[in-house]
CSV table of C-alpha atoms and ligand atoms in Angstrom, one decimal:
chain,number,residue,atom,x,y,z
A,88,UNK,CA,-39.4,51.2,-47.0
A,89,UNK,CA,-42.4,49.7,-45.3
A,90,UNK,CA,-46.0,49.7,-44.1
A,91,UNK,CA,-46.0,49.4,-40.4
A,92,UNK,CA,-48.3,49.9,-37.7
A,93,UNK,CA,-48.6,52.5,-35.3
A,94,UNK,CA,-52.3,52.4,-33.7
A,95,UNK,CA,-55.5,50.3,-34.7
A,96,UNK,CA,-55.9,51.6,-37.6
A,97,UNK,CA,-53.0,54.0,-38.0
A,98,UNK,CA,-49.8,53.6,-40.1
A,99,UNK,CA,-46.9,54.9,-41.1
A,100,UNK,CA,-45.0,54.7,-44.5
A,101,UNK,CA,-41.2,56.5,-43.8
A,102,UNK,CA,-39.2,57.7,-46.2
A,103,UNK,CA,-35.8,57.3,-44.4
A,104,UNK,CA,-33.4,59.5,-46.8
A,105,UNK,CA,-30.3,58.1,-44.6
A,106,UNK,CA,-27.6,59.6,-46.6
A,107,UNK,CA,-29.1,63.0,-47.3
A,108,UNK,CA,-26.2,65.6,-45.7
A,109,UNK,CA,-28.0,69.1,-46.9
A,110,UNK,CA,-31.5,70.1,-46.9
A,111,UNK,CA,-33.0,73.1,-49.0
A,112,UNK,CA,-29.8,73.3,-50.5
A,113,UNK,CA,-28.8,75.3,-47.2
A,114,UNK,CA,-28.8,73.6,-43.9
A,115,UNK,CA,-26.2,70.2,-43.1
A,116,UNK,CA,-27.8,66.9,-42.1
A,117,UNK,CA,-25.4,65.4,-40.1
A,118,UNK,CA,-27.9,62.7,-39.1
A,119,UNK,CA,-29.7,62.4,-42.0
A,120,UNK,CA,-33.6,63.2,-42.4
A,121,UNK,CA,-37.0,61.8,-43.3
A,122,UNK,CA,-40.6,62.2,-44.7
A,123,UNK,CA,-43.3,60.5,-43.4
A,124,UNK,CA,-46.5,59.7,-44.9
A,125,UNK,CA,-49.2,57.6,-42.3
A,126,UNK,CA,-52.2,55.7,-43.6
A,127,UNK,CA,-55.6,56.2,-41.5
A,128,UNK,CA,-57.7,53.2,-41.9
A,129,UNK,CA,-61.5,53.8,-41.2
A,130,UNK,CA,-64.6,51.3,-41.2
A,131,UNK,CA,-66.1,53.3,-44.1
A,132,UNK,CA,-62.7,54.6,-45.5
A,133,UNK,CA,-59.3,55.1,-46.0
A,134,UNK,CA,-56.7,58.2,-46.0
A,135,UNK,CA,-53.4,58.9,-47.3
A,136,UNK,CA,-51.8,61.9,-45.2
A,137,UNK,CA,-48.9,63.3,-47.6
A,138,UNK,CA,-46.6,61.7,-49.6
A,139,UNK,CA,-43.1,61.5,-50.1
A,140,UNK,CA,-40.1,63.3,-51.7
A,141,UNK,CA,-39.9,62.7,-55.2
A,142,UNK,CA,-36.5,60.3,-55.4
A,143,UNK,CA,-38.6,58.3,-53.1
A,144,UNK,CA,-41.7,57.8,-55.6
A,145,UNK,CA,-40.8,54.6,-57.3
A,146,UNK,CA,-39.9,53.3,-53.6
A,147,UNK,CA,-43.5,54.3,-52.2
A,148,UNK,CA,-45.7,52.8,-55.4
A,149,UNK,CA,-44.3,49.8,-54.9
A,150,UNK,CA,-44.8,49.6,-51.0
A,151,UNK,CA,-48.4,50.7,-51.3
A,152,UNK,CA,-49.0,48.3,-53.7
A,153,UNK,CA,-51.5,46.2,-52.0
A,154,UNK,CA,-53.4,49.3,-50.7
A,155,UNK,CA,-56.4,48.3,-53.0
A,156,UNK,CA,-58.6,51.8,-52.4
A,157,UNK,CA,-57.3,55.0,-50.9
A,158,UNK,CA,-60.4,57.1,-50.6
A,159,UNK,CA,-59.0,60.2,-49.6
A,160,UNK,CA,-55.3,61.9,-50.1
A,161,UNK,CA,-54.3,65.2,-47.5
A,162,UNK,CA,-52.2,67.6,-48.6
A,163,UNK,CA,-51.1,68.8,-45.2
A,164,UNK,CA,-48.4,71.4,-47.1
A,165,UNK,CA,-47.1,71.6,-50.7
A,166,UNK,CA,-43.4,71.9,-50.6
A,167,UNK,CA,-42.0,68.8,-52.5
A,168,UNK,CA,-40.5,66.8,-50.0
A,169,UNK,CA,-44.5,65.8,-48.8
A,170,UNK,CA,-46.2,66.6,-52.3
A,171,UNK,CA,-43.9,66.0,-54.9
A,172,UNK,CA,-45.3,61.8,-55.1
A,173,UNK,CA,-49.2,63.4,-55.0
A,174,UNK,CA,-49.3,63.4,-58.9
A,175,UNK,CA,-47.9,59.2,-59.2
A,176,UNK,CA,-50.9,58.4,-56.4
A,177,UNK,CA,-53.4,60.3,-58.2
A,178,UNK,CA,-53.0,58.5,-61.1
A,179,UNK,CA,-52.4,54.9,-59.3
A,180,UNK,CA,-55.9,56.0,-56.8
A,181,UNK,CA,-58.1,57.8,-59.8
A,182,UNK,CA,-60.8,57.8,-57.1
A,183,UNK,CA,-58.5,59.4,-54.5
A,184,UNK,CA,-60.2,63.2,-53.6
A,185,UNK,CA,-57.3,65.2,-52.6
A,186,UNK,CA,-58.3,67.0,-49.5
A,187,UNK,CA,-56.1,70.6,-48.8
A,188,UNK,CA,-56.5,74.2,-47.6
A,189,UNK,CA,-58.1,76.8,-49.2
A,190,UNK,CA,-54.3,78.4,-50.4
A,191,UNK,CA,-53.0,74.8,-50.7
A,192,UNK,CA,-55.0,74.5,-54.0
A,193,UNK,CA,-53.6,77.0,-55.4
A,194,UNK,CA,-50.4,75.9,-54.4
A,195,UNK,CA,-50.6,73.1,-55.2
A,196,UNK,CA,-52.0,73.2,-58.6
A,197,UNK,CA,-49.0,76.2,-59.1
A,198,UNK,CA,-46.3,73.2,-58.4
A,199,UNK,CA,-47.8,70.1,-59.5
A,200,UNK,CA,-49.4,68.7,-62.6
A,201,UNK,CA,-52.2,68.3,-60.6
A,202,UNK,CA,-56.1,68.6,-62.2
A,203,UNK,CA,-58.0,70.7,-60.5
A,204,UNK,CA,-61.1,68.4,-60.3
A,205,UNK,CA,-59.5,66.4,-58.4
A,206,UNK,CA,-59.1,68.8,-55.5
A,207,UNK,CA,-61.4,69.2,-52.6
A,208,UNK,CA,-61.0,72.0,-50.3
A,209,UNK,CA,-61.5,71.1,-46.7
A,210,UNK,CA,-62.3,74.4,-44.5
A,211,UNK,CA,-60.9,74.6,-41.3
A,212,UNK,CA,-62.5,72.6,-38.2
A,213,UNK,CA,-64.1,70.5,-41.2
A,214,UNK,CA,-64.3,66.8,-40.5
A,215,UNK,CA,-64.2,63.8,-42.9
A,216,UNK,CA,-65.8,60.7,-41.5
A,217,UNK,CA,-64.1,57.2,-42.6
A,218,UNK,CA,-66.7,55.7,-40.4
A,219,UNK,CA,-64.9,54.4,-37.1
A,220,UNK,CA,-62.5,57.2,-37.3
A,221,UNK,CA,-62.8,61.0,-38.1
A,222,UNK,CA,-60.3,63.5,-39.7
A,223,UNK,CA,-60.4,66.6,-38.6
A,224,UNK,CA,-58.6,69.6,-40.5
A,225,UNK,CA,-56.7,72.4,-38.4
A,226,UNK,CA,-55.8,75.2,-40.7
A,227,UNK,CA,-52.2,75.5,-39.2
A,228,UNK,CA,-50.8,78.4,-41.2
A,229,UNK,CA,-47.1,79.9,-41.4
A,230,UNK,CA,-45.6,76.5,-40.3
A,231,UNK,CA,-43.8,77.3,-42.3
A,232,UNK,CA,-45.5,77.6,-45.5
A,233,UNK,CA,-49.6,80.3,-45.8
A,234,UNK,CA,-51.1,77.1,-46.3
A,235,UNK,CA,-50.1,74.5,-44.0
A,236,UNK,CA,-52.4,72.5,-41.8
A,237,UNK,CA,-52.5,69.7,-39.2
A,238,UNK,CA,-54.9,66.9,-39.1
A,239,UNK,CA,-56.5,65.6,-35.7
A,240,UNK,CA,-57.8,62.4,-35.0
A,241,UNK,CA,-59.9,62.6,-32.3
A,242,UNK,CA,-60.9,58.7,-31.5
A,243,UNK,CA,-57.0,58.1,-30.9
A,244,UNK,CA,-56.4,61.5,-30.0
A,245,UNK,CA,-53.7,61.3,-33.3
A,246,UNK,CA,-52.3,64.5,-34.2
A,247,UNK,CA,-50.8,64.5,-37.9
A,248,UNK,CA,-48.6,67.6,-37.9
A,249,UNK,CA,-46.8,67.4,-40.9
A,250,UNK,CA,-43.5,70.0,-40.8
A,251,UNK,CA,-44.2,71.3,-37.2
A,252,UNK,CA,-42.7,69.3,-34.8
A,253,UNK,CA,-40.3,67.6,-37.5
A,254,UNK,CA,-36.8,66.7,-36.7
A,255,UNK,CA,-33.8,65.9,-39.4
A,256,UNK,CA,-33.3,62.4,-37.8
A,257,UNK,CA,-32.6,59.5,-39.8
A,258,UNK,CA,-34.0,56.5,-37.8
A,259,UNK,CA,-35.4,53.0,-37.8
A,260,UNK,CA,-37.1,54.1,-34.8
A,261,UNK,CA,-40.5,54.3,-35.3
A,262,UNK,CA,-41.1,56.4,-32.2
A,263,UNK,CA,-38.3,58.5,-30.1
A,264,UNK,CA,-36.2,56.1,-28.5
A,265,UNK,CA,-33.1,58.9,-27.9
A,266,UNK,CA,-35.0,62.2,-26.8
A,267,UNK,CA,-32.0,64.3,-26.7
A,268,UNK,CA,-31.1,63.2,-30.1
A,269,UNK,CA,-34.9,63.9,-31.7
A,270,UNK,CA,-34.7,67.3,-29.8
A,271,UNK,CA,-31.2,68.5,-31.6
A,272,UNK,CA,-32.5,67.5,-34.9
A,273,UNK,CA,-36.0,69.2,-33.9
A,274,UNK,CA,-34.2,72.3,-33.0
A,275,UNK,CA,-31.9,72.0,-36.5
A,276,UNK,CA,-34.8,72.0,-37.8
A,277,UNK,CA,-36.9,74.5,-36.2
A,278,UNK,CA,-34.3,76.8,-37.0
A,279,UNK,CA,-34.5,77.0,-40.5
A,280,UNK,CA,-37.5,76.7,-41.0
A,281,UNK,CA,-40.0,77.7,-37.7
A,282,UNK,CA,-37.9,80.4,-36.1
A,283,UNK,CA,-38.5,83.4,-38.8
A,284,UNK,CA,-42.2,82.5,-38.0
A,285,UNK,CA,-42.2,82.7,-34.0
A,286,UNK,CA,-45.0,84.2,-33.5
A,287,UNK,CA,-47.1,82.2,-35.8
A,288,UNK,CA,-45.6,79.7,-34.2
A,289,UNK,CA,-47.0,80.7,-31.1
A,290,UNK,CA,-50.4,80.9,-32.6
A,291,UNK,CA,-50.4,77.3,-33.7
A,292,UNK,CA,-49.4,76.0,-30.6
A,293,UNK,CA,-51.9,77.5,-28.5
A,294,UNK,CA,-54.6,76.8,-31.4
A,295,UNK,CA,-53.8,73.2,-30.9
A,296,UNK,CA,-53.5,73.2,-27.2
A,297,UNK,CA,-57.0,72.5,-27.4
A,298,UNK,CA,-56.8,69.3,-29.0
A,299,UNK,CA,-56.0,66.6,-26.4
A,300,UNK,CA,-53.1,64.7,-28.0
A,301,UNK,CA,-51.1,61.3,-27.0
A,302,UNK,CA,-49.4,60.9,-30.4
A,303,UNK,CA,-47.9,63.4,-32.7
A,304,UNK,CA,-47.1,62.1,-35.8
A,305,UNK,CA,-44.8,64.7,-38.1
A,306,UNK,CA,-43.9,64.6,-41.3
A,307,UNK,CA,-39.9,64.5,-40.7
A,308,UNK,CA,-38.2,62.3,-37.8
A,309,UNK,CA,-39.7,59.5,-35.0
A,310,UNK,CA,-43.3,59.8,-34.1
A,311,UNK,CA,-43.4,61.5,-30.4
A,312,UNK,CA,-45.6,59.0,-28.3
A,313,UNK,CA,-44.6,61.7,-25.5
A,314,UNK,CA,-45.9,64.6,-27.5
A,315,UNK,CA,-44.9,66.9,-24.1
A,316,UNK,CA,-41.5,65.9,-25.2
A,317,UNK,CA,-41.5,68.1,-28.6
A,318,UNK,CA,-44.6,70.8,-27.0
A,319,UNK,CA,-42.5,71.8,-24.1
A,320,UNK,CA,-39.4,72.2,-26.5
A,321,UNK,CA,-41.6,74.3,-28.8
A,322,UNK,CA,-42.8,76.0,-26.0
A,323,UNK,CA,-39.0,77.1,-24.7
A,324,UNK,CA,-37.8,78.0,-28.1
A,325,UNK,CA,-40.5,80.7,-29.4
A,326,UNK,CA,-40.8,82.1,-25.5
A,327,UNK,CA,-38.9,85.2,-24.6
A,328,UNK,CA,-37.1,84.1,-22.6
A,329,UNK,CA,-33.0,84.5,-24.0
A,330,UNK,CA,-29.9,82.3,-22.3
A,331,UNK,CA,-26.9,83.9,-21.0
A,332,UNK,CA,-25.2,83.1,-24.4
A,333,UNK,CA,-23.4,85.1,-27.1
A,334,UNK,CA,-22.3,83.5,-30.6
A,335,UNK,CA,-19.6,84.4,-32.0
A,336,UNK,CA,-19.7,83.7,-35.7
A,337,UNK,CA,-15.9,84.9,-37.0
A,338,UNK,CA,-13.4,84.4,-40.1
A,339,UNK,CA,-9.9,85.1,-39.4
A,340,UNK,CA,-6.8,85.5,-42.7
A,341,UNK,CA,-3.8,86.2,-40.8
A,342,UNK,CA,-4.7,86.2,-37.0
A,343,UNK,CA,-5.7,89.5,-36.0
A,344,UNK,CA,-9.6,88.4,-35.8
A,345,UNK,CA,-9.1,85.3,-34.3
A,346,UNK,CA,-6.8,87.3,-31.3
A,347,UNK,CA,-9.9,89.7,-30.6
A,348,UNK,CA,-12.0,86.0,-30.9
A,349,UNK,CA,-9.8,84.6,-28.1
A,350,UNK,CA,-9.5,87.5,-26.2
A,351,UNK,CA,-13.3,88.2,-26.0
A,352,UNK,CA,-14.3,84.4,-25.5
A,353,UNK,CA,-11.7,84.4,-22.5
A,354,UNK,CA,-13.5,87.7,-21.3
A,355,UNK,CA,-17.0,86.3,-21.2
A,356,UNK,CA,-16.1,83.0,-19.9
A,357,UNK,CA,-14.7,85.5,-16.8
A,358,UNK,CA,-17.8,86.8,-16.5
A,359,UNK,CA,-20.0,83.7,-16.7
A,360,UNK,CA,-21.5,84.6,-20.1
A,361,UNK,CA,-21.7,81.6,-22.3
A,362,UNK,CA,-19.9,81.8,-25.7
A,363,UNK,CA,-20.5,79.5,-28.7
A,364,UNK,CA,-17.6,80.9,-31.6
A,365,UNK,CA,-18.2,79.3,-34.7
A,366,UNK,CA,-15.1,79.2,-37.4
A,367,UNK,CA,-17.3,79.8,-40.7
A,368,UNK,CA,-14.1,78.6,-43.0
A,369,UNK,CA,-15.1,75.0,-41.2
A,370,UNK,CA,-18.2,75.6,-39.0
A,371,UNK,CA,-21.6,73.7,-39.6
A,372,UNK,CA,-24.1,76.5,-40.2
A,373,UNK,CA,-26.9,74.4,-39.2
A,374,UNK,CA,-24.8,74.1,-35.7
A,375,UNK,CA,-25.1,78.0,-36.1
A,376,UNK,CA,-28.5,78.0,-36.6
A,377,UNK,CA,-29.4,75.9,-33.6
A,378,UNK,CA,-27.3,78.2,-31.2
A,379,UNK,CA,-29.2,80.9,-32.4
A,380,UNK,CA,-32.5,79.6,-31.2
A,381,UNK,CA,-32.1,80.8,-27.7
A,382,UNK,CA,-29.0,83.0,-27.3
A,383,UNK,CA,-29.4,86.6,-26.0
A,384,UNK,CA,-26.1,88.2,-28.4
A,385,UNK,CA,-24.4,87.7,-31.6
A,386,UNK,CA,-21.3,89.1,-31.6
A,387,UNK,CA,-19.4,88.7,-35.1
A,388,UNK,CA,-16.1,88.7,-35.9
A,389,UNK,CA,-14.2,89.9,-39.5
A,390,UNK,CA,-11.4,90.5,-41.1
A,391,UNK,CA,-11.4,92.8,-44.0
A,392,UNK,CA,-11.7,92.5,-47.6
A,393,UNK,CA,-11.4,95.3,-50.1
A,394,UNK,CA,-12.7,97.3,-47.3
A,395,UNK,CA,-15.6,95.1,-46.7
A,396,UNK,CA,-16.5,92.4,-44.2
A,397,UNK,CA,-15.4,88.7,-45.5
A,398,UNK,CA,-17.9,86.8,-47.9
A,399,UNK,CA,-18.3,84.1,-45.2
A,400,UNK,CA,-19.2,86.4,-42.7
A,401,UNK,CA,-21.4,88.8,-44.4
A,402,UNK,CA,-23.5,84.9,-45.2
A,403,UNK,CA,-23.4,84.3,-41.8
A,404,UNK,CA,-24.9,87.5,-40.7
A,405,UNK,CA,-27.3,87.5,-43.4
A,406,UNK,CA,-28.4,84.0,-42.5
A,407,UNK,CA,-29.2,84.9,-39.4
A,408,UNK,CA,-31.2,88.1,-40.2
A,409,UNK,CA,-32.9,85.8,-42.1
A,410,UNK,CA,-33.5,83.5,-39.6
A,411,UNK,CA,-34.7,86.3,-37.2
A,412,UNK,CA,-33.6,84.5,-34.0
A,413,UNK,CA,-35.3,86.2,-31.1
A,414,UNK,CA,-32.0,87.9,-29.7
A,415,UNK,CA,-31.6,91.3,-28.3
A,416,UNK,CA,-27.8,92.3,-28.5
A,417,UNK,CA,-25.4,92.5,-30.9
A,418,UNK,CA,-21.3,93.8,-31.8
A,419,UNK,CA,-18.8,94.0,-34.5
A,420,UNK,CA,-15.3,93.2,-34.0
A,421,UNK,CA,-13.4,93.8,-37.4
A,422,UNK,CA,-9.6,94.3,-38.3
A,423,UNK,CA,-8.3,95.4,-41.4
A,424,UNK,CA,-5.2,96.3,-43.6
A,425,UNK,CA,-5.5,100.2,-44.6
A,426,UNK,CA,-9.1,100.7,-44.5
A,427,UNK,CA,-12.9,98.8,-43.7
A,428,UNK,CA,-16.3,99.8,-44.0
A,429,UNK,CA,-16.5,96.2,-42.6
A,430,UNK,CA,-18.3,97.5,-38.9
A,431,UNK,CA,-21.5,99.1,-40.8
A,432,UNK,CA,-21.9,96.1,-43.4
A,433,UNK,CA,-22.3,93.8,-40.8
A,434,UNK,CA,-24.6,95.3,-38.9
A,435,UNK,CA,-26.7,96.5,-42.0
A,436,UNK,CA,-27.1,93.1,-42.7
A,437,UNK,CA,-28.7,92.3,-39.2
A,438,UNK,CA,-29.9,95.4,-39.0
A,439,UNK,CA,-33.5,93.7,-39.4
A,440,UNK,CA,-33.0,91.6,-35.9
A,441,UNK,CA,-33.4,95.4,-34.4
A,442,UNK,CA,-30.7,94.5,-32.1
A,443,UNK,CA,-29.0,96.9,-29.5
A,444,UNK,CA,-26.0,97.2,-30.7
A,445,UNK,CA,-24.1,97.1,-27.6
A,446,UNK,CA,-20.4,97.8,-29.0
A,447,UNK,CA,-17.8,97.3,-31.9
A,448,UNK,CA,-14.2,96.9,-32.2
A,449,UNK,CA,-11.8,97.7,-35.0
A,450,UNK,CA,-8.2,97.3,-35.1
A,451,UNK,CA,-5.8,97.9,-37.7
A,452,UNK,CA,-3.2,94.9,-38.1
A,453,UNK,CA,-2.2,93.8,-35.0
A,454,UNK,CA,-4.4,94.5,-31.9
A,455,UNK,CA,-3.0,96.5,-29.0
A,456,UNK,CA,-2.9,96.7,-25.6
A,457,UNK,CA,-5.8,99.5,-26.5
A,458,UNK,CA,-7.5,96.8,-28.4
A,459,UNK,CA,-7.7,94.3,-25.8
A,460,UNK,CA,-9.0,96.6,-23.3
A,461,UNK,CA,-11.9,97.4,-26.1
A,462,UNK,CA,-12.5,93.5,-26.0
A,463,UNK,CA,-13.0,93.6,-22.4
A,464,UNK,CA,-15.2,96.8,-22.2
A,465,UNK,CA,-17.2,94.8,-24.9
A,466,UNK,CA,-17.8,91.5,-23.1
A,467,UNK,CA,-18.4,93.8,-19.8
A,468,UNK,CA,-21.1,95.3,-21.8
A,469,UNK,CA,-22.7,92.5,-22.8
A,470,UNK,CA,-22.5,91.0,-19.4
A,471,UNK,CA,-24.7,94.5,-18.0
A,472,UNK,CA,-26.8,93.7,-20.5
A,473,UNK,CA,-27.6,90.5,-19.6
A,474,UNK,CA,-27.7,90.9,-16.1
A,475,UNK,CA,-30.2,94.1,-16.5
A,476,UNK,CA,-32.6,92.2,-18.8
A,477,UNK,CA,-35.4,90.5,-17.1
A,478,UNK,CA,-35.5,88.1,-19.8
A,479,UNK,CA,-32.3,86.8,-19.9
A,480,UNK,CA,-32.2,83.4,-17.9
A,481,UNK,CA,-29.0,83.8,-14.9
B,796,FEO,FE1,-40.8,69.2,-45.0
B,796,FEO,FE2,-41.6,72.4,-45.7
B,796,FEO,O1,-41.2,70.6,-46.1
């Protein structure tokens, strides 16, 4: 871990968590992630923006070490990964005012042994002078926490995003080098954690629209010297626009699920509908996610379990209500032994997405001929679906 420089003025202390392979207890890191904290350097003052996750604390004391005065600390969001090293620099900087929204203190002081006097609420539009350089506090809310918020520099046209924007991407880079790489772990990460919140989302992004921007610095991942690169990508993701895509989340015992799998995948392809089916015995769910962000159907596939849908799948489906992707459509295929209630469980537990449910499948051991030709009545359904819906891209 260092100090280095990103601007006059402007610098970046990364947290690069190289080896981390889950996040939130929840989502694989296949390439790793990071928290970033950035120094603002003024004539009249200095700023800390956020910290670091806490098994990065001892790391981060010593690499500030020659920081003699840090006049101000923002708390851009409180969740541990950027606050959890706020109580270690409070002590180290007893001068330090730590600057947050007006629901960040209490957040904050709900989380962290954190005393109250030393808290100063910053409104939003507020601006902190450190003489040659301004801060300016964007109440940015629902990314993804009530009290998150972005801070602008205006003089460098700096924005300090914190979560929105992030990516899970484990580099030395300092800014993207590999956009395709920064946008998959953006996306990973905009899955978990932006997409339930679309249309605050939204909000945000046309909120700070109006802040002319050549650098966004966020609190995960490379800092976007592009910030079109990450904006447009935003942009794509929470529009309404769906892709020609189903995913096909399925668990298969003995074979039955994984024929109707193969038969529907072989049905869509026909048609030109793009399928992604994900085996959950070995599927990454973060993989899942990501597909999720822009596909128009979710078609899920079970086998059953004292008459129920498999565990896996009934995670899946509930992970994905949970995420409230922005799709439209939705089926059930299910087999079973001697009985299943598996059909109505998983839709009840999408059943929040709203979807149109646009058919379901059951079979009993083996499918048949009959079943097959269910399959491909499904996958023509879809397909009408698709094709009739304005907002599904061709
Ligand atoms: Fe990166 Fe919501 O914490």
């Amino acid at each position: 871990m260092q100090i280095r420089p990103l601007r006059p003025g402007i610098e970046i202390i990364s947290s690069i968590h190289w080896e981390r392979r889950l996040f939130d207890a929840l989502i694989p890191l296949p390439e790793g992630t990071s928290y970033n904290a950035y120094l603002v350097k003024g004539s009249a003052g200095t700023a800390l923006l956020d910290s670091t996750d806490p098994v990065f604390a001892k790391d981060f004391l010593e690499v500030i070490k020659d920081v003699d005065t840090i006049d101000y600390i923002v708390s851009h969001h409180t969740e541990q990964d950027h606050s959890g090293t706020l109580p270690d620099l409070l002590q180290r900087y007893p001068n330090a005012k730590l600057l947050c929204s007006k629901k960040a203190e209490e957040l904050l002081l709900s989380h962290l042994p954190i005393a109250a006097e030393r808290i100063r609420v910053v409104a939003d539009g507020e601006t902190v002078s450190l003489g040659d350089k301004t801060l300016q506090f964007l109440y940015t809310p629902w990314v993804h926490w009530p009290e998150t918020m972005s801070t602008y520099v205006p003089e460098q046209k700096c924005l300090f995003s914190c979560d929105l924007f992030g990516s899970h991407l484990a580099t030395s880079d300092l800014f993207v080098t590999d956009p395709a790489l920064v946008l998959e772990g953006a996306k990973r990460y905009y899955a978990e954690i932006m997409m339930p919140f679309r249309p605050q989302v939204g909000k945000n992004l046309a909120k700070l629209a109006e802040y002319p921007c050549n650098l966004i610095c966020p609190s995960h991942g490379p800092v976007y010297n592009d910030p079109a690169l990450i904006v447009d990508a935003y942009q794509k993701w929470i529009s309404p626009r769906l892709k020609n895509e189903v995913v096909l989340p399925y668990i298969s015992m003995h074979g039955s699920t994984l024929l109707m799998v193969n038969r529907l995948t072989d049905a869509l392809v026909r048609l030109g509908v793009t399928v992604h089916p994900f085996d959950l015995s070995v599927t990454d769910i973060g993989k899942l996610a990501t597909t999720l962000v822009d596909a128009a159907t979710i078609i899920v596939g079970t086998p059953t379990v004292h008459v129920g849908p498999h565990p896996a799948v009934i995670y899946a489906a509930t992970l994905a209500g949970m995420l409230r992707p922005k799709l439209k459509y939705a089926g059930v295929m299910a087999s079973y032994g001697w009985s299943s209630k598996a059909i109505e469980q998983v839709a009840g537990a999408i059943a929040n997405l709203k979807p149109e449910i646009v058919g379901t499948v059951q079979c009993k051991g083996l499918p048949t001929a009959a079943t097959m030709a269910e399959i491909d009545a499904l996958a023509a359904a879809v397909h009408k679906a698709h094709a009739a819906d304005p907002n599904v891209l061709a």
